[in-house]
GROMACS .gro file of N, CA and C in nm:
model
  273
    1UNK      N    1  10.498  12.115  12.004
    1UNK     CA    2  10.462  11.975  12.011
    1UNK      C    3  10.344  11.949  11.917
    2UNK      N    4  10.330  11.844  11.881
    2UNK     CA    5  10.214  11.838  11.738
    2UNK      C    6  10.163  11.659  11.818
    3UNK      N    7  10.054  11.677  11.851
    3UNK     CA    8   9.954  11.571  11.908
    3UNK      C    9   9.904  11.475  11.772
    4UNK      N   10   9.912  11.361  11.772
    4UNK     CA   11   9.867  11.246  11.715
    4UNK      C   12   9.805  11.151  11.772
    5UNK      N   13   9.763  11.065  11.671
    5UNK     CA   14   9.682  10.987  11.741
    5UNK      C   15   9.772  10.823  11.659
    6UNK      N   16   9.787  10.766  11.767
    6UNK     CA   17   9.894  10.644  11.729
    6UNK      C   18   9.822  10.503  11.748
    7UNK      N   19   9.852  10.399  11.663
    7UNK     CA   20   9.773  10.311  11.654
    7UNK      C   21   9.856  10.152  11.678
    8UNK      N   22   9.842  10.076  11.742
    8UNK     CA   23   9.963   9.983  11.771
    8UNK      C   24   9.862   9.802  11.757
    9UNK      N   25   9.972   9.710  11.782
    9UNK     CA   26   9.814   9.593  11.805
    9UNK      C   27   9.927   9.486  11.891
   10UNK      N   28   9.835   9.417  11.987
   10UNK     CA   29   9.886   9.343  12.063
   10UNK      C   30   9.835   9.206  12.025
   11UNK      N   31   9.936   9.109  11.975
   11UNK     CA   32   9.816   9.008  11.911
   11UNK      C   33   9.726   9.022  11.791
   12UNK      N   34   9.605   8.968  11.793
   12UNK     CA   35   9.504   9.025  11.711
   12UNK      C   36   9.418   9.142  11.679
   13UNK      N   37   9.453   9.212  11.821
   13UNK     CA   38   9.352   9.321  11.904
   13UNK      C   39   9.482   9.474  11.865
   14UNK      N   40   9.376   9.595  11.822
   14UNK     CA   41   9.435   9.710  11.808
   14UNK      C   42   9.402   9.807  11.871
   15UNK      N   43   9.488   9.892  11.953
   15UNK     CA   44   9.494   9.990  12.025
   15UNK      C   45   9.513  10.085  11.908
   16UNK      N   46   9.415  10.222  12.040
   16UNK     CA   47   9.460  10.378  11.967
   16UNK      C   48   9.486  10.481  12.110
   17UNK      N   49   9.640  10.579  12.060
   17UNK     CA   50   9.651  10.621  12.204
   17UNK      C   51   9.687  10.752  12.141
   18UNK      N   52   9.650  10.831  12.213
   18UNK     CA   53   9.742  11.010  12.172
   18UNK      C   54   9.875  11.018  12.235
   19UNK      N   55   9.905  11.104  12.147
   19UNK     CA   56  10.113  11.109  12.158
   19UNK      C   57  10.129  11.228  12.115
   20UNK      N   58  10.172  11.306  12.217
   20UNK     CA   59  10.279  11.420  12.148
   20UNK      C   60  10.406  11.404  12.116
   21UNK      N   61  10.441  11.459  11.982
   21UNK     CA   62  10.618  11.443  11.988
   21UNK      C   63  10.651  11.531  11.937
   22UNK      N   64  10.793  11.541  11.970
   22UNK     CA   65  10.851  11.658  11.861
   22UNK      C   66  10.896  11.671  11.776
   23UNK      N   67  10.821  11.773  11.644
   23UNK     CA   68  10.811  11.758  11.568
   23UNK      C   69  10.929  11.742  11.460
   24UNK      N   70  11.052  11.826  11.533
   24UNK     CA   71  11.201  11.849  11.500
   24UNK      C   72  11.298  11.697  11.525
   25UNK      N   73  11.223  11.611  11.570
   25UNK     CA   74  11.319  11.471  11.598
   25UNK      C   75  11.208  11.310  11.496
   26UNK      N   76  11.148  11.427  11.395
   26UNK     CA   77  11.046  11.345  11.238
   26UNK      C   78  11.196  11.352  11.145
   27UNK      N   79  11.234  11.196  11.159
   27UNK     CA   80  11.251  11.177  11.027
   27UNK      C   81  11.237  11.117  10.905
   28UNK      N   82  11.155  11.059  10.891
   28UNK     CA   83  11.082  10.986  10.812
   28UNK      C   84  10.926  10.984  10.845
   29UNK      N   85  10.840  11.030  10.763
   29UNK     CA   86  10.672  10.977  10.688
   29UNK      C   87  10.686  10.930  10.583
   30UNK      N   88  10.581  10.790  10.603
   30UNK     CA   89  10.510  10.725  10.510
   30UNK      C   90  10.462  10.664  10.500
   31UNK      N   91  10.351  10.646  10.414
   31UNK     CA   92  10.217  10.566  10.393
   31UNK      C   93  10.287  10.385  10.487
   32UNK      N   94  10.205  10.378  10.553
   32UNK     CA   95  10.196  10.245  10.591
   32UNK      C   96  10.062  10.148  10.550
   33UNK      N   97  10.097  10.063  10.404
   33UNK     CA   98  10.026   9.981  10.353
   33UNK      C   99   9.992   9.857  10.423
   34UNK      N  100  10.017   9.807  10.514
   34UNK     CA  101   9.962   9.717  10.582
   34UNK      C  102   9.855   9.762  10.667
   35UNK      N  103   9.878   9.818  10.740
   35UNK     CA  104   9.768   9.851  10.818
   35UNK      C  105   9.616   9.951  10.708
   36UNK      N  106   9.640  10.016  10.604
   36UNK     CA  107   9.592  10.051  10.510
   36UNK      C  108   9.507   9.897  10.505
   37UNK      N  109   9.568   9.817  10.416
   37UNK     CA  110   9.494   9.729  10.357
   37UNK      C  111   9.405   9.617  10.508
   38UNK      N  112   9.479   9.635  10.605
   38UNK     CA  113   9.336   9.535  10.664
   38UNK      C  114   9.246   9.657  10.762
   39UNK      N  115   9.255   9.739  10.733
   39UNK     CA  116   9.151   9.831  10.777
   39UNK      C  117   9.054   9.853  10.640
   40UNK      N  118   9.069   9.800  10.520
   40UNK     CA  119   8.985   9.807  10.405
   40UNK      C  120   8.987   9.663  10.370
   41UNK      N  121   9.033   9.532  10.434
   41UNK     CA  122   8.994   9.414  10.463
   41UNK      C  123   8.850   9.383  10.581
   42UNK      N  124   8.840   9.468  10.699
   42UNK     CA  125   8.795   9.463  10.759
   42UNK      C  126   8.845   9.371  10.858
   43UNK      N  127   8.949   9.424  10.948
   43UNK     CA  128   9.020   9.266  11.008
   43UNK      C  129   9.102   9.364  11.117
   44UNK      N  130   9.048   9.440  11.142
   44UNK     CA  131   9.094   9.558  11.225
   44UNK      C  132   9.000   9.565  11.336
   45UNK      N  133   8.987   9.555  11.478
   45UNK     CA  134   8.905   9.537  11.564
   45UNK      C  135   8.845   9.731  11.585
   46UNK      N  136   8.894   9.789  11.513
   46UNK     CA  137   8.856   9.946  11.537
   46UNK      C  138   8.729   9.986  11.431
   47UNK      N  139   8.659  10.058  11.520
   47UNK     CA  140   8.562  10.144  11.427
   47UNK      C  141   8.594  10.279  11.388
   48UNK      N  142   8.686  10.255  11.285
   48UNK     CA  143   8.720  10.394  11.159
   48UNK      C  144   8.651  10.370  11.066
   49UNK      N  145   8.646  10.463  11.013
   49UNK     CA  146   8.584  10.486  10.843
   49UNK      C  147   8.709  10.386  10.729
   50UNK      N  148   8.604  10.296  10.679
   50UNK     CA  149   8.722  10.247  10.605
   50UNK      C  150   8.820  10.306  10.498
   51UNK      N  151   8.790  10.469  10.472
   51UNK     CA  152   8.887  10.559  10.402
   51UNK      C  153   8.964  10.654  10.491
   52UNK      N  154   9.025  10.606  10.614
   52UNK     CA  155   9.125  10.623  10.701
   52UNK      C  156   9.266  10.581  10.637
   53UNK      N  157   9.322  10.633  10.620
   53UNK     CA  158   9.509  10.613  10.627
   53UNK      C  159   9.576  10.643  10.749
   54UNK      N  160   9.675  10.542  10.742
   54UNK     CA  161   9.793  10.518  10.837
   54UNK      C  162   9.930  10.595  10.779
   55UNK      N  163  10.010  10.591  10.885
   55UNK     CA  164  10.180  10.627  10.785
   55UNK      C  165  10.204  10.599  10.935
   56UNK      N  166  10.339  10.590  10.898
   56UNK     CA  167  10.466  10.561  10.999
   56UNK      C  168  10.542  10.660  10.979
   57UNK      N  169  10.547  10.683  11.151
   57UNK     CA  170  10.654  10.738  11.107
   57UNK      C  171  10.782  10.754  11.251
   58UNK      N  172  10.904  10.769  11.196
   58UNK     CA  173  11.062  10.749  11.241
   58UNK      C  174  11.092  10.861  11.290
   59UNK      N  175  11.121  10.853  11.393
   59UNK     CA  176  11.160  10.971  11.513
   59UNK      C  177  11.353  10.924  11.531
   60UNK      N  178  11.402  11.004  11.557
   60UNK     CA  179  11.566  11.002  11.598
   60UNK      C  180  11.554  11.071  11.707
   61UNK      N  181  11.657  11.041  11.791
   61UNK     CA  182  11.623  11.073  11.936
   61UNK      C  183  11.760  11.021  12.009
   62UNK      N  184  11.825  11.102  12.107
   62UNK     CA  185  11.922  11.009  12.211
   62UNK      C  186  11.917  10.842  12.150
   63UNK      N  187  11.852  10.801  12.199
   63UNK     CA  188  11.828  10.658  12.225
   63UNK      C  189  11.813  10.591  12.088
   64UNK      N  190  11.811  10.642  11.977
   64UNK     CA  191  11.827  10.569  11.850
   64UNK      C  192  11.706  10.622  11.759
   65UNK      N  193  11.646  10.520  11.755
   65UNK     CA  194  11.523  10.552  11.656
   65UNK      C  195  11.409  10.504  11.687
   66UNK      N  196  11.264  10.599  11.724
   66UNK     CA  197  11.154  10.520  11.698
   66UNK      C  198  11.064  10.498  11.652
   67UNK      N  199  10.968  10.391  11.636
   67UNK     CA  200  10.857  10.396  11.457
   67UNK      C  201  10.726  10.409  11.563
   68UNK      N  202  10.671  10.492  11.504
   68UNK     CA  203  10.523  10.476  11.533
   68UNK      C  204  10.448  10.499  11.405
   69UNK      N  205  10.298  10.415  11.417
   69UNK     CA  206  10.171  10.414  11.283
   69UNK      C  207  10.104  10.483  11.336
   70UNK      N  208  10.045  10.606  11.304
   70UNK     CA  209   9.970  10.723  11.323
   70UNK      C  210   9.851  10.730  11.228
   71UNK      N  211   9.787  10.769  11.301
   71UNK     CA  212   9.609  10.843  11.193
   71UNK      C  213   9.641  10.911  11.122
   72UNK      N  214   9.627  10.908  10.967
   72UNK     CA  215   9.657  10.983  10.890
   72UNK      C  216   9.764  10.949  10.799
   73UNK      N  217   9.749  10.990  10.672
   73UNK     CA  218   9.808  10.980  10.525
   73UNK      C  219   9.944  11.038  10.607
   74UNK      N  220  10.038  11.011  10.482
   74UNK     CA  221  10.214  11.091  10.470
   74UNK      C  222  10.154  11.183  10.469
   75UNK      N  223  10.044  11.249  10.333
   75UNK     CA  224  10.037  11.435  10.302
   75UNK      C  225   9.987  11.480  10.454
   76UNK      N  226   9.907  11.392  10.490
   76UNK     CA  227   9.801  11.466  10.600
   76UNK      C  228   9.883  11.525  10.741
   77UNK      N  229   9.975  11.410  10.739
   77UNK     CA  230  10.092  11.478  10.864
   77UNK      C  231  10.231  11.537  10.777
   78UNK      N  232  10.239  11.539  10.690
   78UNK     CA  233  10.338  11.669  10.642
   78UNK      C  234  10.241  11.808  10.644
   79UNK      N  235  10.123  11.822  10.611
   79UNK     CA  236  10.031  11.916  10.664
   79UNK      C  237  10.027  11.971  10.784
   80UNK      N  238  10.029  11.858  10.896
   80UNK     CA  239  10.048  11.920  10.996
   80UNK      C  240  10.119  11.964  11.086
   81UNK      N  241  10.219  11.914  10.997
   81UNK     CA  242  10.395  11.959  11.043
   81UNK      C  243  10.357  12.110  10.999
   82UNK      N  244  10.362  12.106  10.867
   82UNK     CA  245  10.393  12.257  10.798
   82UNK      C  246  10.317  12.374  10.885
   83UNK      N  247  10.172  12.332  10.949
   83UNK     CA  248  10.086  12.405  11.012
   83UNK      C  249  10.153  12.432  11.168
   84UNK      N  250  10.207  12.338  11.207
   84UNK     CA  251  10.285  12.366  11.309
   84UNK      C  252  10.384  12.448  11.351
   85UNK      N  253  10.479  12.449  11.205
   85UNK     CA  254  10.598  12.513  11.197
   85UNK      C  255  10.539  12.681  11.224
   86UNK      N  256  10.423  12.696  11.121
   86UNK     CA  257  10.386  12.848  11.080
   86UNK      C  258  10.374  12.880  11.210
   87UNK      N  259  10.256  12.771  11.298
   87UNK     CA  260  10.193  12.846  11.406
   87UNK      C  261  10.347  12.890  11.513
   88UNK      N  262  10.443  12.790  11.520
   88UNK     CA  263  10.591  12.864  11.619
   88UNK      C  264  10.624  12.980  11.583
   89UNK      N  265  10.598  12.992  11.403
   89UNK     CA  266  10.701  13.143  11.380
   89UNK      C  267  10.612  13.252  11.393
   90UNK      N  268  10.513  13.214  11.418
   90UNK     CA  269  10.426  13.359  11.430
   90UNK      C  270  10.424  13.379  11.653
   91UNK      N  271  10.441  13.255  11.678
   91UNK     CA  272  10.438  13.292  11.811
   91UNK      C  273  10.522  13.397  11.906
   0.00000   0.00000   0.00000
């Protein structure tokens, strides 16, 4: 399981929640430019560093498909996929 930190907004107002998922039901990362640009607008009710990146990303699953915007660049969670993978095969 590979823990994230997921970022959503209700209205004007933005939530941040931790999520494990698995990592084998990722199919799609990538940069998510909206939330990028009003977190370097300043229009984001969160206190991050304004050189934080977002990505989305697409899970497949029984039930179809689902998107979540996560902390962190595309590279930064293909990183931690790859770190994940190593740490199973050595287990």
């Amino acid at each position: 399981m590979l823990e994230l930190i997921t970022v959503y907004n209700l209205q004007e107002d933005f939530y941040v929640s931790k999520i494990l998922i698995n990592p084998s039901q990722i199919s799609v990362v990538k940069d998510h430019h909206q939330y990028n640009n009003l977190l370097k607008e300043g229009k984001m009710n969160l206190d991050f560093d304004p050189n934080i990146r977002f990505s989305e990303i697409i899970m497949s699953g029984n039930a179809g498909f689902q998107n979540y915007v996560v902390v962190g660049s595309a590279d930064q969670i293909r990183e931690k996929l790859n770190r994940n993978n190593i740490q199973l095969l050595r287990d």
